[in-house]
Amino acid sequence: MQIRLVQGDITEQHVDAVVNAANSSLLGGGGVDGAIHRKGGPDILRECRALRASSLRDGLPTGQAVATTAGRLPASWVIHTVGPVYSAGEERSPLLASCYRESLRLAAELAAETIAFPAVSAGAYGWPLSDAARVAVQAVQESSITLSEVRFVLFDGPTHAAFARAVTEHG
């Protein structure tokens, strides 16, 4: 499985599945979540509302993943996952790793060959960048699911650098 690091906009990635760092409501928000909903259009929100009205009445649990259409994005699916909020007093790394594992599992079920991940929980959820990168890279490398390409799409230079260090250290 090829791991690629790209500095850029996840909504512009031509991959089979784009991962959304969603909130549990699945109804849009800020950051990556807001960008995916805005650029993907109303079809994503429509499917998220349908999920909330049926199987996910209480929202998507942290560490889990669910797929919807990608709407107007240059992908086939959006895989929504809810990352944990960082806590210095509680070990939540397994939940963060689960976001990546569950997204990969779902991508394989959808017969996706390529997937693009953001840095889940490293923004508004406050996860320290170097640790978020370590957990993400390790979870992908240790996964039994192998796609053709796993792409980490990182918004800025410091995030890209943190992931590059994690790939070097854990690769």
XYZ file of N, CA and C in Angstrom:
513
model
N 0.856 -1.177 0.000
C 0.000 0.000 0.000
C 0.898 1.236 0.000
N 0.626 2.112 -0.929
C 1.395 3.340 -1.030
C 0.777 4.408 -0.125
N 1.620 5.042 0.689
C 1.185 6.175 1.506
C 1.774 7.429 0.885
N 0.899 8.370 0.571
C 1.331 9.658 -0.003
C 0.928 10.779 0.914
N 1.764 11.789 0.980
C 1.469 13.008 1.727
C 1.317 14.139 0.725
N 0.224 14.880 0.852
C -0.053 15.988 -0.050
C -0.441 17.190 0.789
N 0.166 18.322 0.508
C -0.292 19.553 1.136
C -1.313 20.170 0.202
N -2.540 20.346 0.702
C -3.561 20.885 -0.169
C -4.954 20.799 0.418
N -5.926 20.820 -0.481
C -7.343 20.868 -0.147
C -7.962 19.485 -0.378
N -8.465 18.873 0.679
C -9.023 17.520 0.568
C -10.241 17.470 -0.355
N -10.937 18.573 -0.506
C -12.130 18.578 -1.360
C -11.789 18.538 -2.845
N -10.520 18.659 -3.187
C -10.103 18.638 -4.590
C -9.402 17.346 -4.978
N -9.416 16.362 -4.107
C -8.691 15.118 -4.357
C -9.507 14.154 -5.227
N -8.881 13.665 -6.275
C -9.495 12.677 -7.162
C -9.132 11.290 -6.628
N -9.952 10.812 -5.706
C -9.779 9.508 -5.065
C -11.149 8.837 -5.010
N -11.165 7.561 -4.670
C -12.446 6.870 -4.539
C -13.227 7.357 -3.320
N -12.521 7.550 -2.200
C -13.189 7.963 -0.960
C -12.407 9.072 -0.273
N -13.133 10.069 0.166
C -12.579 11.168 0.957
C -13.095 10.997 2.373
N -12.208 11.113 3.349
C -12.620 10.986 4.746
C -12.923 12.370 5.299
N -14.054 12.466 5.945
C -14.497 13.698 6.587
C -14.285 13.588 8.083
N -13.552 14.535 8.636
C -13.415 14.634 10.091
C -14.688 15.316 10.595
N -15.700 14.512 10.810
C -17.051 14.998 11.103
C -17.268 15.192 12.601
N -18.359 15.867 12.917
C -18.825 15.843 14.304
C -19.935 14.794 14.371
N -20.305 14.408 15.553
C -21.229 13.277 15.697
C -22.608 13.529 15.098
N -22.987 14.793 14.917
C -24.301 15.091 14.346
C -24.377 14.756 12.854
N -23.230 14.718 12.194
C -23.136 14.489 10.743
C -23.791 15.597 9.921
N -24.123 16.719 10.538
C -24.875 17.747 9.833
C -24.023 18.936 9.413
N -22.725 18.738 9.329
C -21.824 19.807 8.909
C -21.269 20.550 10.106
N -20.287 21.345 9.855
C -19.625 22.091 10.922
C -18.548 22.965 10.325
N -17.455 23.126 11.058
C -16.350 23.938 10.581
C -15.242 23.077 10.021
N -14.140 23.699 9.677
C -12.949 22.995 9.216
C -13.212 22.097 8.027
N -12.614 20.900 8.067
C -12.763 19.914 6.984
C -14.238 19.575 6.777
N -14.960 19.384 7.866
C -16.378 19.014 7.794
C -17.172 20.047 7.005
N -17.016 21.307 7.350
C -17.732 22.365 6.649
C -17.339 22.455 5.188
N -16.042 22.313 4.907
C -15.559 22.397 3.527
C -16.140 21.268 2.676
N -16.170 20.071 3.215
C -16.712 18.926 2.464
C -18.196 19.114 2.202
N -18.945 19.553 3.197
C -20.384 19.777 2.998
C -20.631 20.907 1.990
N -19.874 22.000 2.083
C -20.073 23.119 1.155
C -19.762 22.720 -0.284
N -18.594 22.123 -0.480
C -18.180 21.798 -1.851
C -18.931 20.587 -2.398
N -19.257 19.633 -1.540
C -19.968 18.430 -1.992
C -21.427 18.682 -2.312
N -22.000 19.706 -1.686
C -23.381 20.059 -1.985
C -24.415 19.350 -1.141
N -25.683 19.591 -1.447
C -26.795 19.146 -0.600
C -27.018 17.633 -0.548
N -26.511 16.892 -1.514
C -26.731 15.436 -1.495
C -26.074 14.784 -0.279
N -24.913 15.297 0.129
C -24.227 14.749 1.306
C -25.079 14.979 2.548
N -25.545 16.200 2.718
C -26.371 16.524 3.881
C -27.669 15.722 3.877
N -28.251 15.533 2.716
C -29.497 14.760 2.611
C -29.270 13.323 3.117
N -28.169 12.696 2.693
C -27.890 11.332 3.151
C -27.532 11.296 4.643
N -26.827 12.313 5.120
C -26.515 12.378 6.549
C -27.793 12.514 7.377
N -28.713 13.331 6.918
C -29.997 13.475 7.628
C -30.770 12.152 7.634
N -30.713 11.430 6.523
C -31.397 10.127 6.457
C -30.773 9.153 7.452
N -29.459 9.153 7.574
C -28.792 8.290 8.557
C -29.213 8.661 9.973
N -29.297 9.972 10.258
C -29.704 10.427 11.587
C -31.156 10.069 11.888
N -31.968 9.992 10.859
C -33.381 9.655 11.052
C -33.606 8.155 11.186
N -32.581 7.361 10.864
C -32.757 5.907 10.913
C -31.751 5.262 11.858
N -30.639 4.805 11.343
C -29.703 3.989 12.125
C -28.823 4.771 13.094
N -28.704 6.076 12.926
C -27.815 6.871 13.786
C -28.571 7.991 14.501
N -29.670 7.641 15.123
C -30.506 8.635 15.807
C -29.747 9.448 16.854
N -28.776 8.811 17.510
C -27.991 9.503 18.533
C -26.688 10.066 17.983
N -26.503 10.011 16.684
C -25.283 10.508 16.065
C -24.269 9.392 15.867
N -23.204 9.726 15.174
C -22.140 8.760 14.904
C -21.188 8.728 16.099
N -20.968 7.553 16.697
C -20.066 7.467 17.846
C -18.612 7.764 17.464
N -17.876 8.310 18.401
C -16.461 8.587 18.216
C -15.721 7.308 17.842
N -14.855 7.419 16.844
C -14.053 6.281 16.401
C -14.716 5.404 15.354
N -15.976 5.670 15.034
C -16.701 4.880 14.043
C -16.728 5.621 12.708
N -17.230 4.962 11.669
C -17.272 5.560 10.335
C -18.536 5.137 9.606
N -19.005 6.009 8.735
C -20.176 5.745 7.909
C -19.959 6.454 6.565
N -20.513 5.894 5.500
C -20.294 6.455 4.161
C -21.564 7.079 3.598
N -21.346 8.118 2.794
C -22.420 8.740 2.010
C -21.869 9.006 0.608
N -22.738 9.491 -0.239
C -22.309 9.975 -1.537
C -21.279 11.086 -1.339
N -20.530 11.388 -2.374
C -19.593 12.509 -2.328
C -20.179 13.744 -3.009
N -21.408 13.627 -3.500
C -22.035 14.790 -4.127
C -21.207 15.315 -5.281
N -20.865 16.592 -5.216
C -20.109 17.249 -6.293
C -18.596 17.155 -6.125
N -18.131 16.413 -5.120
C -16.686 16.225 -4.949
C -16.162 15.278 -6.025
N -14.874 15.363 -6.375
C -14.308 14.445 -7.374
C -13.941 13.091 -6.753
N -14.853 12.534 -6.009
C -14.695 11.236 -5.349
C -16.033 10.523 -5.472
N -16.049 9.242 -5.154
C -17.313 8.506 -5.188
C -18.036 8.538 -3.857
N -17.272 8.545 -2.757
C -17.865 8.501 -1.432
C -17.184 9.470 -0.489
N -17.943 9.865 0.521
C -17.379 10.520 1.697
C -17.548 9.537 2.841
N -16.456 9.261 3.510
C -16.499 8.436 4.710
C -16.367 9.383 5.896
N -17.429 9.466 6.667
C -17.470 10.359 7.821
C -16.970 9.597 9.042
N -16.066 10.204 9.796
C -15.589 9.603 11.042
C -15.494 10.695 12.088
N -15.753 10.337 13.325
C -15.735 11.304 14.425
C -14.504 11.040 15.279
N -13.584 11.975 15.246
C -12.383 11.860 16.058
C -12.651 12.279 17.487
N -11.809 11.810 18.396
C -11.954 12.202 19.798
C -11.378 13.596 20.048
N -11.941 14.281 21.019
C -11.362 15.527 21.503
C -10.160 15.141 22.362
N -9.055 15.843 22.188
C -7.844 15.527 22.941
C -8.038 15.803 24.429
N -7.473 14.933 25.239
C -7.467 15.119 26.694
C -6.107 14.686 27.222
N -5.421 15.591 27.896
C -4.118 15.248 28.487
C -4.284 14.254 29.630
N -5.468 14.216 30.230
C -5.695 13.364 31.386
C -6.296 12.008 31.082
N -6.616 11.753 29.822
C -7.251 10.481 29.458
C -6.663 9.973 28.151
N -6.280 8.726 28.113
C -5.692 8.120 26.909
C -6.790 7.840 25.888
N -6.805 8.614 24.819
C -7.819 8.465 23.778
C -7.235 8.054 22.434
N -5.943 7.723 22.415
C -5.301 7.319 21.160
C -5.993 6.144 20.483
N -6.479 5.136 21.239
C -7.182 4.038 20.559
C -8.421 4.502 19.782
N -9.119 5.510 20.287
C -10.278 6.043 19.560
C -9.844 6.742 18.281
N -8.741 7.486 18.360
C -8.240 8.157 17.162
C -7.784 7.124 16.129
N -7.061 6.110 16.558
C -6.626 5.051 15.640
C -7.835 4.353 15.014
N -8.889 4.183 15.792
C -10.103 3.539 15.287
C -10.715 4.323 14.128
N -10.616 5.640 14.151
C -11.135 6.450 13.037
C -10.491 6.021 11.725
N -9.193 5.819 11.753
C -8.466 5.424 10.543
C -8.770 3.973 10.167
N -8.756 3.078 11.143
C -9.038 1.662 10.852
C -10.445 1.471 10.315
N -11.424 2.100 10.956
C -12.819 1.948 10.524
C -13.051 2.575 9.157
N -12.389 3.672 8.878
C -12.510 4.296 7.557
C -11.916 3.395 6.485
N -10.768 2.784 6.769
C -10.163 1.846 5.821
C -11.051 0.624 5.612
N -11.613 0.106 6.696
C -12.507 -1.052 6.599
C -13.705 -0.730 5.700
N -14.304 0.415 5.927
C -15.466 0.821 5.139
C -15.077 1.059 3.679
N -13.921 1.657 3.446
C -13.451 1.868 2.074
C -13.306 0.532 1.356
N -12.757 -0.462 2.043
C -12.606 -1.792 1.436
C -13.966 -2.398 1.126
N -14.935 -2.226 2.023
C -16.289 -2.738 1.765
C -16.912 -2.087 0.538
N -16.547 -0.829 0.285
C -17.063 -0.095 -0.870
C -16.262 -0.381 -2.138
N -15.244 -1.224 -2.031
C -14.339 -1.561 -3.135
C -13.518 -0.360 -3.595
N -13.257 0.550 -2.682
C -12.399 1.694 -2.990
C -10.950 1.228 -3.082
N -10.220 1.828 -3.973
C -8.781 1.554 -4.110
C -7.940 2.696 -3.555
N -8.512 3.900 -3.543
C -7.782 5.078 -3.071
C -8.629 5.825 -2.047
N -7.947 6.380 -1.052
C -8.628 7.106 0.015
C -7.782 8.304 0.427
N -8.445 9.391 0.775
C -7.759 10.601 1.236
C -8.226 10.920 2.650
N -7.264 11.034 3.562
C -7.536 11.364 4.963
C -7.069 12.771 5.282
N -7.825 13.492 6.111
C -7.284 14.706 6.728
C -6.562 14.294 8.017
N -6.050 15.261 8.730
C -5.440 15.009 10.041
C -6.567 15.041 11.077
N -7.211 13.901 11.277
C -8.378 13.802 12.163
C -7.996 14.221 13.583
N -8.814 15.049 14.175
C -8.701 15.551 15.556
C -7.568 16.550 15.773
N -6.776 16.858 14.738
C -5.628 17.747 14.921
C -5.980 19.230 14.798
N -7.228 19.537 14.506
C -7.637 20.929 14.391
C -8.379 21.375 15.635
N -9.667 21.601 15.469
C -10.497 22.119 16.554
C -10.567 21.179 17.755
N -10.302 19.886 17.544
C -10.377 18.934 18.656
C -9.093 18.886 19.471
N -8.094 19.704 19.085
C -6.950 19.977 19.930
C -5.881 18.917 20.072
N -5.893 17.889 19.223
C -4.884 16.832 19.361
C -3.526 17.393 18.955
N -2.489 17.206 19.767
C -1.154 17.685 19.385
C -0.723 17.093 18.046
N -0.248 17.940 17.178
C 0.019 17.575 15.793
C 0.947 16.373 15.637
N 2.062 16.367 16.323
C 3.006 15.255 16.135
C 2.409 13.933 16.600
N 1.620 13.968 17.667
C 1.006 12.735 18.152
C -0.137 12.297 17.237
N -0.923 13.257 16.734
C -1.998 12.923 15.789
C -1.413 12.257 14.545
N -0.283 12.765 14.072
C 0.377 12.188 12.900
C 0.883 10.782 13.209
N 1.497 10.605 14.371
C 2.015 9.288 14.756
C 0.899 8.258 14.801
N -0.206 8.598 15.463
C -1.330 7.670 15.589
C -1.905 7.340 14.212
N -2.065 8.345 13.364
C -2.643 8.141 12.033
C -1.771 7.224 11.188
N -0.489 7.535 11.111
C 0.421 6.753 10.272
C 0.531 5.322 10.794
N 0.651 5.179 12.094
C 0.762 3.842 12.683
C -0.502 3.018 12.424
N -1.667 3.638 12.582
C -2.930 2.912 12.356
C -3.032 2.435 10.917
N -2.641 3.269 9.972
C -2.709 2.891 8.558
C -1.688 1.794 8.250
N -0.471 1.966 8.741
C 0.574 0.981 8.448
C 0.287 -0.373 9.081
N -0.370 -0.393 10.225
C -0.652 -1.651 10.914
C -1.968 -2.288 10.496
N -2.728 -1.612 9.656
C -4.017 -2.133 9.226
C -3.835 -3.353 8.330
N -4.743 -4.299 8.485
C -4.730 -5.466 7.595
C -5.408 -5.141 6.263
N -6.068 -3.997 6.179
C -6.723 -3.549 4.946
C -5.657 -2.887 4.071
N -5.563 -3.290 2.852
C -4.601 -2.667 1.944
C -5.313 -2.150 0.710
N -5.297 -0.862 0.557
C -5.813 -0.211 -0.642
C -4.608 0.121 -1.526
N -4.847 0.537 -2.740
C -3.732 0.919 -3.615
C -2.994 2.126 -3.067
N -3.764 3.102 -2.576
C -3.139 4.328 -2.082
C -3.910 4.910 -0.908
N -3.169 5.255 0.118
C -3.694 6.043 1.223
C -2.997 7.394 1.142
N -3.797 8.421 0.991
C -3.273 9.774 0.839
C -3.662 10.590 2.069
N -2.666 11.167 2.718
C -2.944 12.122 3.779
C -2.890 13.501 3.144
N -4.016 14.204 3.179
C -4.100 15.534 2.582
C -4.081 16.529 3.728
N -2.991 17.281 3.783
C -2.685 18.104 4.942
C -2.731 19.574 4.552
N -3.446 20.330 5.330
C -3.815 21.685 4.967
C -2.639 22.654 4.897
N -1.647 22.503 5.778
C -0.576 23.490 5.819
C 0.797 22.836 5.998
N 1.825 23.638 5.918
C 3.194 23.163 6.014
C 3.533 22.458 7.318
N 3.171 23.016 8.473
C 3.491 22.335 9.726
C 2.814 20.963 9.860
N 1.600 20.848 9.374
C 0.901 19.558 9.435
C 1.572 18.555 8.501
N 1.904 19.012 7.303
C 2.603 18.149 6.351
C 3.931 17.681 6.948
N 4.678 18.585 7.566
C 5.979 18.241 8.156
C 5.820 17.215 9.279
N 4.782 17.363 10.097
C 4.549 16.411 11.195
C 4.258 15.019 10.644
N 3.467 14.936 9.587
C 3.161 13.645 8.987
C 4.392 13.066 8.289
N 5.191 13.896 7.670
C 6.417 13.416 7.032
C 7.354 12.807 8.080
N 7.479 13.455 9.232
C 8.292 12.897 10.331
C 7.725 11.559 10.790
N 6.408 11.486 10.927
C 5.773 10.233 11.395
C 6.007 9.111 10.398
N 5.929 9.380 9.115
C 6.162 8.357 8.101
C 7.621 7.885 8.181
N 8.540 8.820 8.346
C 9.964 8.474 8.446
C 10.242 7.641 9.706
N 9.664 8.055 10.828
C 9.922 7.383 12.095
C 9.226 6.029 12.208
N 8.053 5.909 11.606
C 7.263 4.686 11.773
C 7.181 3.873 10.490
N 7.910 4.299 9.466
C 7.841 3.597 8.186
C 8.982 2.659 8.062
